[in-house]
Amino acid sequence: MRRRDFLKMGAAGLTLSTMPGYAVGLTRTKPRRIGLIGCGWYGKSVLLRFLQVEPCEVVALADVDGRMLEEAAQIVAERQKSGKKPRIYRDFRKMLAENEFDIVQVSTPDHWHALAAIEAMKAGADVYVEKPISVDVVEGAAMVAAARKYNRVVQVNTQRRSTPHLIEARDRFIKEGKLGKIGHVEIYCYYHMRRRGQVPDQQPPDYLDWDFWCGPAPYRPYNPAIHPRGWRSFKEFGNGIIGDMCIHMLDMVRWMLDLGWPKRISSAGGILVDKDSMANVPDTQTAVFDFGDATVVWEHRTWGKAPNPDYPWGATFYGDKGTLHASVFRYDFIPEGQGEPVHQDVQYELDEYPEDRTEKDLERHVAPAIRRHIRNFLDAVDSRSRPVADIEQGFISSACCILANISLELGRDITWDPEKLQVVGDEAANQRLARSYRAPWQHPNPEQV
């Protein structure tokens, strides 16, 4: 902890020093023990932020890709205070069985989130899990049930809730009523991020257990367009761009406006332009989330230009007193009538954390938000309270995106019952709330976690 941060904390710092696991001076008597399941791009990005926030000890890593696993182990050894190289495992179940963890980070592709997170909770660890939390609705409900049953703290990495300039925008303009009545929000992504073209299937490399990588998902032959990092373009392993990008903005809007479940969800679109690609997720999609007093409308296109080049991925809040544009890079408040517009950019922390400048593939603008999100999580772990992106909030935001895909598939609106976790009067939609698992993997049941 830097000296000025300690001075800012004042009496709060003295209170923390009396908490379990802390000694005088805010030094933990024993570093938290962390395990990581999924050592790819974002797995490493988040794990290395843990090491910046607190001198944790990464004791073990798991990944079915041996090359990723070794690379991550070497980076961690260079970055963590002890200098020790974590133990490495190809099977996360063995990692959980042979080690004791305070925290397990789950950063696998989406189709593995539920099984890995639930097993980590059963093993007694608090969990930091990527979004969307699941590929189907019942998986997400099972994760919430497991967190409550085993009394685990689970933070979802929807880090917009911890982004400093977005917190400022919420507090300064929405909470203070400067937008007035907000009746409509547009959320959108116009990045050309969907896989294009055709790549022939291949034999998997010898360092990759491809059958285990596919796990409970429908099996597809190995293709370098899928792994590494390309799996989001394939519905077998995720929920498309709406699951990858909409969840961030929908979750941000829900948090800013204090919204729960929508009453109705509808969606339209499909593969309308890039029909020659091997990718099988929509290149164009619109979804309407009806919250009663406000509508939130999502749109993505992986072709063409963004209507506002300053906001290719973001949200626009429309109130009767003003408009607020918000993204990971900036916000702009535009009042109606008199008053001056307000602009704010993301604040980097490159001087405080110089390793951010050179770390491979790091989204430097997101690093400050992830650090604050992790700090919020660790504080919740210490106090045994719910963090800002508790698993239940992640479940709602994830499930909304999944339900939008179901609406798109069926070609009709969905009316949602949040108490029963069922679509009202639509058996075909309810049959899609849980997809079949590939043997021998078994789908988690919320009643039997």
XYZ file of C-alpha atoms in Angstrom:
449
model
C 0.000 0.000 0.000
C 1.339 3.429 -0.950
C 1.780 5.941 1.895
C -0.718 8.456 0.537
C -3.393 5.739 0.257
C -2.808 4.834 3.889
C -3.134 8.464 4.970
C -6.353 8.835 2.972
C -7.837 5.862 4.781
C -7.198 7.366 8.210
C -9.375 5.793 10.856
C -10.755 3.330 8.305
C -7.262 1.959 7.932
C -6.998 1.406 11.677
C -10.284 -0.450 11.605
C -9.031 -2.727 8.845
C -5.946 -3.510 10.891
C -8.124 -5.207 13.489
C -9.828 -7.498 10.975
C -8.947 -11.213 10.724
C -5.904 -11.824 8.547
C -4.426 -8.367 9.132
C -1.675 -7.208 11.443
C -0.817 -3.655 12.494
C 0.003 -1.499 9.464
C -2.491 -3.203 7.175
C -0.142 -6.093 6.412
C -1.847 -9.463 6.132
C -0.374 -12.061 8.431
C -0.697 -14.593 5.628
C -1.019 -13.890 1.892
C -4.216 -15.011 0.236
C -3.751 -18.191 -1.761
C -5.045 -17.909 -5.331
C -5.650 -20.442 -8.072
C -6.447 -19.642 -11.698
C -8.522 -21.816 -14.027
C -8.040 -20.612 -17.592
C -4.669 -19.041 -18.419
C -5.505 -17.206 -21.622
C -5.674 -13.501 -22.396
C -8.069 -12.244 -19.749
C -7.087 -14.854 -17.206
C -3.584 -13.410 -17.043
C -4.805 -9.817 -17.291
C -6.989 -10.149 -14.197
C -4.588 -12.336 -12.219
C -1.757 -9.828 -12.592
C -4.077 -7.085 -11.310
C -4.621 -9.194 -8.172
C -0.858 -9.065 -7.631
C -0.890 -5.286 -8.024
C -3.700 -4.816 -5.507
C -2.269 -7.034 -2.778
C 0.741 -9.345 -2.299
C -1.266 -12.511 -2.889
C 0.373 -15.868 -3.545
C -0.628 -17.616 -6.758
C -0.098 -21.232 -5.800
C -1.520 -23.088 -8.811
C -2.745 -22.702 -12.382
C -4.897 -24.962 -14.553
C -5.385 -25.013 -18.316
C -5.812 -27.680 -20.990
C -3.421 -25.714 -23.234
C 0.071 -26.602 -22.021
C 1.711 -23.711 -23.853
C -0.579 -21.138 -22.239
C -0.078 -22.832 -18.888
C 3.718 -22.645 -18.966
C 3.709 -19.065 -20.189
C 1.372 -17.987 -17.399
C 3.416 -19.817 -14.740
C 6.582 -18.060 -15.854
C 4.941 -14.610 -15.881
C 3.485 -15.144 -12.410
C 6.860 -16.245 -11.027
C 8.381 -13.030 -12.348
C 5.631 -10.830 -10.971
C 4.630 -12.234 -7.587
C 6.493 -11.187 -4.486
C 7.661 -14.674 -3.476
C 9.154 -15.361 -6.903
C 7.769 -18.896 -6.729
C 6.487 -20.640 -9.813
C 2.906 -21.847 -9.333
C 2.079 -25.534 -9.603
C 0.549 -26.345 -12.981
C -2.310 -28.680 -13.826
C -4.024 -29.751 -17.017
C -7.183 -30.718 -15.080
C -8.710 -28.075 -12.786
C -10.377 -30.779 -10.679
C -6.997 -32.149 -9.677
C -5.794 -28.623 -8.896
C -8.750 -28.081 -6.560
C -8.263 -31.473 -4.897
C -4.556 -31.052 -4.188
C -4.474 -27.444 -2.929
C -6.284 -25.181 -0.494
C -7.328 -21.833 -1.912
C -8.731 -18.643 -0.488
C -9.697 -17.479 -3.981
C -10.142 -19.197 -7.320
C -10.324 -17.112 -10.478
C -12.323 -18.690 -13.312
C -11.334 -17.253 -16.694
C -12.115 -20.109 -19.059
C -14.213 -19.799 -22.212
C -17.878 -19.316 -21.335
C -18.939 -22.955 -21.676
C -16.716 -23.930 -18.731
C -17.632 -21.142 -16.278
C -20.413 -22.943 -14.432
C -18.719 -26.284 -13.766
C -15.381 -24.747 -12.786
C -16.894 -22.076 -10.514
C -19.230 -24.486 -8.732
C -16.408 -26.953 -8.073
C -14.260 -24.129 -6.701
C -17.071 -23.079 -4.348
C -17.489 -26.674 -3.180
C -13.756 -26.761 -2.483
C -14.193 -23.828 -0.075
C -12.889 -20.972 -2.218
C -14.376 -17.573 -2.914
C -14.598 -17.025 -6.661
C -13.875 -14.278 -9.183
C -15.525 -15.331 -12.458
C -15.657 -13.921 -15.956
C -18.792 -12.805 -17.718
C -21.188 -13.914 -19.031
C -21.331 -16.320 -16.128
C -22.879 -19.120 -18.194
C -24.014 -20.261 -21.631
C -27.520 -21.131 -20.480
C -29.911 -19.812 -17.840
C -30.021 -22.907 -15.617
C -26.214 -22.955 -15.331
C -26.364 -19.407 -13.986
C -29.114 -20.261 -11.504
C -26.995 -23.176 -10.269
C -24.020 -20.877 -9.722
C -26.142 -18.532 -7.597
C -27.498 -21.507 -5.636
C -23.990 -22.819 -5.007
C -22.744 -19.435 -3.804
C -25.569 -19.192 -1.291
C -25.377 -22.847 -0.188
C -21.630 -22.788 0.466
C -21.590 -19.175 1.716
C -19.059 -18.106 -0.877
C -18.333 -14.559 -2.041
C -18.503 -14.474 -5.834
C -17.603 -11.431 -7.906
C -18.384 -11.319 -11.635
C -15.892 -9.414 -13.761
C -18.431 -6.868 -14.993
C -15.961 -4.170 -14.074
C -17.973 -1.243 -15.427
C -19.401 -1.115 -11.890
C -15.901 -0.222 -10.682
C -14.836 2.124 -13.501
C -13.979 5.505 -11.894
C -15.318 7.837 -14.602
C -18.531 5.809 -14.914
C -19.069 5.923 -11.162
C -18.615 9.692 -11.427
C -21.114 9.915 -14.294
C -23.701 7.911 -12.341
C -23.270 9.906 -9.144
C -22.966 13.340 -10.759
C -25.691 13.201 -13.403
C -28.059 10.298 -12.773
C -28.219 10.237 -8.972
C -28.379 14.037 -8.754
C -31.266 14.098 -11.238
C -29.527 16.164 -13.906
C -30.858 13.898 -16.645
C -34.365 14.128 -15.232
C -36.662 11.227 -16.009
C -34.800 8.571 -17.991
C -37.196 6.636 -20.195
C -34.891 5.128 -22.794
C -31.307 3.877 -23.034
C -29.485 2.727 -26.138
C -26.571 0.303 -25.754
C -24.496 -0.775 -28.728
C -21.333 -2.242 -30.202
C -20.082 -1.649 -33.727
C -16.674 -3.346 -33.474
C -15.803 -5.659 -36.371
C -15.020 -8.443 -33.932
C -16.777 -11.439 -35.492
C -14.523 -14.009 -37.176
C -14.400 -13.617 -40.962
C -13.469 -16.059 -43.694
C -12.936 -19.807 -43.704
C -10.150 -21.791 -42.032
C -9.881 -25.583 -42.507
C -10.106 -27.879 -39.505
C -6.803 -29.362 -38.319
C -5.406 -31.886 -35.919
C -5.022 -30.219 -32.516
C -1.456 -29.415 -31.454
C 0.156 -31.899 -29.082
C 0.176 -29.387 -26.214
C -3.625 -29.011 -26.294
C -6.224 -31.455 -24.938
C -8.940 -30.492 -27.403
C -11.564 -32.957 -26.141
C -11.235 -31.512 -22.624
C -11.277 -27.976 -24.060
C -14.681 -28.702 -25.649
C -15.805 -30.318 -22.384
C -19.599 -30.166 -21.925
C -20.149 -28.174 -25.126
C -21.085 -29.747 -28.471
C -17.931 -31.155 -30.018
C -16.368 -29.407 -32.998
C -13.136 -30.474 -34.689
C -10.144 -28.389 -33.673
C -9.710 -25.215 -35.672
C -7.191 -22.418 -35.009
C -9.999 -19.937 -35.709
C -11.640 -21.141 -32.477
C -8.677 -21.458 -30.117
C -7.022 -19.317 -28.979
C -9.381 -16.352 -28.497
C -11.663 -16.951 -31.463
C -14.275 -19.089 -29.705
C -16.631 -16.138 -29.116
C -17.664 -16.333 -32.782
C -19.089 -19.829 -32.305
C -22.371 -20.462 -30.503
C -21.209 -23.843 -29.205
C -18.881 -22.077 -26.774
C -20.528 -18.744 -25.978
C -23.462 -16.439 -26.555
C -22.153 -14.399 -29.455
C -21.508 -10.683 -29.381
C -24.603 -10.017 -27.290
C -23.180 -12.321 -24.618
C -19.693 -10.889 -24.897
C -20.348 -7.157 -25.256
C -24.001 -6.423 -24.469
C -23.718 -7.901 -20.982
C -21.169 -5.239 -20.021
C -23.363 -2.361 -21.129
C -26.648 -3.884 -19.958
C -25.117 -4.605 -16.562
C -23.765 -1.050 -16.406
C -27.218 0.390 -17.184
C -28.902 -1.866 -14.636
C -26.384 -0.752 -11.998
C -26.627 2.951 -12.869
C -30.440 2.951 -12.902
C -30.944 0.324 -10.167
C -32.892 -2.031 -12.426
C -33.703 -5.684 -11.738
C -35.143 -8.134 -14.270
C -36.867 -6.883 -17.409
C -40.527 -7.781 -17.886
C -40.220 -8.622 -21.571
C -37.380 -9.313 -23.975
C -37.450 -9.373 -27.749
C -34.706 -9.734 -30.336
C -34.259 -9.796 -34.097
C -31.349 -10.121 -36.495
C -29.049 -12.888 -37.665
C -26.267 -13.385 -40.164
C -27.415 -10.728 -42.603
C -24.229 -9.497 -44.292
C -21.184 -11.722 -43.717
C -22.725 -14.980 -44.924
C -19.453 -16.524 -46.141
C -17.785 -16.701 -42.734
C -17.400 -19.911 -40.728
C -18.628 -17.952 -37.664
C -22.173 -18.942 -36.684
C -23.198 -16.086 -34.354
C -25.204 -13.074 -35.599
C -23.363 -10.287 -37.355
C -26.411 -8.072 -36.761
C -28.708 -8.111 -33.745
C -31.141 -5.836 -31.965
C -32.654 -6.652 -28.569
C -35.238 -4.755 -26.530
C -35.268 -5.136 -22.737
C -38.523 -3.738 -21.356
C -38.196 -2.772 -17.688
C -41.630 -1.169 -17.491
C -40.685 2.438 -16.776
C -37.729 2.354 -19.157
C -36.637 0.485 -22.252
C -33.049 -0.531 -22.941
C -32.286 -1.299 -26.587
C -29.166 -3.180 -27.696
C -27.754 -3.095 -31.237
C -24.646 -4.616 -32.720
C -23.252 -4.724 -36.232
C -19.927 -6.266 -37.187
C -19.975 -4.353 -40.456
C -20.317 -0.710 -41.453
C -19.458 2.311 -39.343
C -20.517 3.429 -35.894
C -23.078 6.298 -35.914
C -20.879 8.155 -33.427
C -17.167 7.423 -33.961
C -16.410 8.516 -30.379
C -18.761 5.832 -29.062
C -18.342 2.587 -31.029
C -19.190 0.604 -27.870
C -21.169 2.223 -25.095
C -24.508 3.485 -23.811
C -26.621 6.597 -24.353
C -29.065 7.584 -21.602
C -31.953 9.803 -22.690
C -33.614 11.925 -20.016
C -36.032 14.808 -20.263
C -33.349 17.162 -18.903
C -30.306 15.871 -20.757
C -28.414 13.102 -22.503
C -25.472 11.074 -21.209
C -23.092 9.131 -23.435
C -20.910 6.631 -21.572
C -18.184 4.178 -22.590
C -15.047 2.565 -21.234
C -13.046 5.502 -22.609
C -15.130 8.580 -21.705
C -18.441 10.148 -20.900
C -20.265 13.205 -22.252
C -23.183 14.923 -20.542
C -25.288 17.191 -22.758
C -27.959 19.203 -20.906
C -31.230 20.324 -22.468
C -31.526 24.119 -22.787
C -29.117 26.152 -20.650
C -26.055 24.638 -19.094
C -22.600 23.587 -20.206
C -21.771 20.143 -21.584
C -19.390 18.067 -19.457
C -16.726 15.722 -20.847
C -14.482 13.295 -18.952
C -11.926 10.777 -20.221
C -10.790 7.551 -18.631
C -7.929 8.076 -16.206
C -4.900 5.819 -16.649
C -2.555 4.826 -13.804
C 0.622 4.217 -15.769
C 2.872 6.123 -13.396
C 1.588 4.266 -10.337
C 1.711 0.895 -12.099
C 4.511 1.138 -14.697
C 4.162 -2.544 -15.605
C 0.865 -1.569 -17.268
C 2.904 0.150 -19.981
C 4.606 -3.026 -21.211
C 2.315 -5.899 -20.272
C 1.365 -7.913 -23.341
C -2.264 -7.560 -24.513
C -3.327 -5.522 -21.473
C -6.276 -3.187 -22.024
C -4.590 -0.276 -20.265
C -7.771 1.770 -20.021
C -9.488 -1.098 -18.164
C -6.702 -1.898 -15.692
C -7.738 0.779 -13.126
C -11.313 -0.545 -13.125
C -10.192 -4.146 -12.656
C -7.970 -3.156 -9.725
C -10.913 -1.417 -8.033
C -13.185 -4.343 -8.825
C -10.700 -6.720 -7.214
C -10.338 -4.457 -4.176
C -14.109 -4.422 -3.773
C -14.111 -8.226 -4.018
C -11.335 -8.665 -1.453
C -13.065 -6.287 0.961
C -16.259 -8.329 0.570
C -14.291 -11.513 1.220
C -12.941 -10.025 4.456
C -16.346 -8.809 5.643
C -18.272 -11.834 4.213
C -20.588 -9.455 2.375
C -21.767 -9.254 -1.223
C -19.527 -7.399 -3.677
C -20.667 -4.786 -6.174
C -20.967 -7.401 -8.959
C -22.335 -10.240 -6.859
C -23.096 -13.485 -8.678
C -26.832 -12.767 -8.606
C -26.344 -9.486 -10.479
C -24.113 -11.278 -12.983
C -26.778 -13.941 -13.364
C -29.482 -11.402 -14.203
C -27.360 -9.602 -16.798
C -26.087 -12.853 -18.347
C -29.524 -14.467 -18.452
C -31.032 -11.408 -20.146
C -28.585 -11.783 -23.039
C -29.239 -15.526 -23.261
C -33.001 -14.900 -23.287
C -32.531 -12.385 -26.094
C -30.842 -15.118 -28.136
C -33.750 -17.458 -27.386
C -36.164 -14.757 -28.566
C -34.134 -14.397 -31.765
C -34.178 -18.170 -32.359
C -37.922 -18.464 -31.789
C -38.882 -15.247 -33.545
C -41.122 -13.980 -30.749
C -41.135 -11.910 -27.553
C -40.393 -13.469 -24.178
C -42.230 -12.619 -20.981
C -40.068 -13.520 -17.987
C -41.126 -14.673 -14.521
C -38.182 -13.859 -12.206
C -39.683 -15.766 -9.267
C -40.092 -19.045 -11.127
C -37.143 -18.381 -13.486
C -39.376 -19.419 -16.364
C -40.690 -17.944 -19.589
C -44.395 -17.375 -19.186
C -46.561 -19.642 -21.329
C -43.835 -20.741 -23.759
C -42.683 -24.344 -23.414
C -40.349 -24.149 -26.401
C -38.523 -21.219 -24.804
C -38.329 -22.979 -21.431
C -36.791 -26.043 -23.069
C -33.942 -23.800 -24.185
C -33.109 -22.586 -20.657
C -30.726 -25.534 -20.242
C -28.859 -27.103 -23.129
C -27.767 -30.732 -23.299
C -24.269 -31.513 -22.046
C -21.889 -33.775 -23.903
C -21.128 -36.990 -22.016
C -19.677 -37.640 -19.497
C -20.231 -34.087 -18.192
C -23.420 -33.488 -16.208
C -25.391 -30.259 -16.261
C -25.552 -28.548 -12.828
C -28.928 -28.511 -11.104
C -29.776 -25.513 -8.874
C -31.601 -27.857 -6.494
C -28.654 -30.245 -6.110
C -25.454 -28.221 -6.158
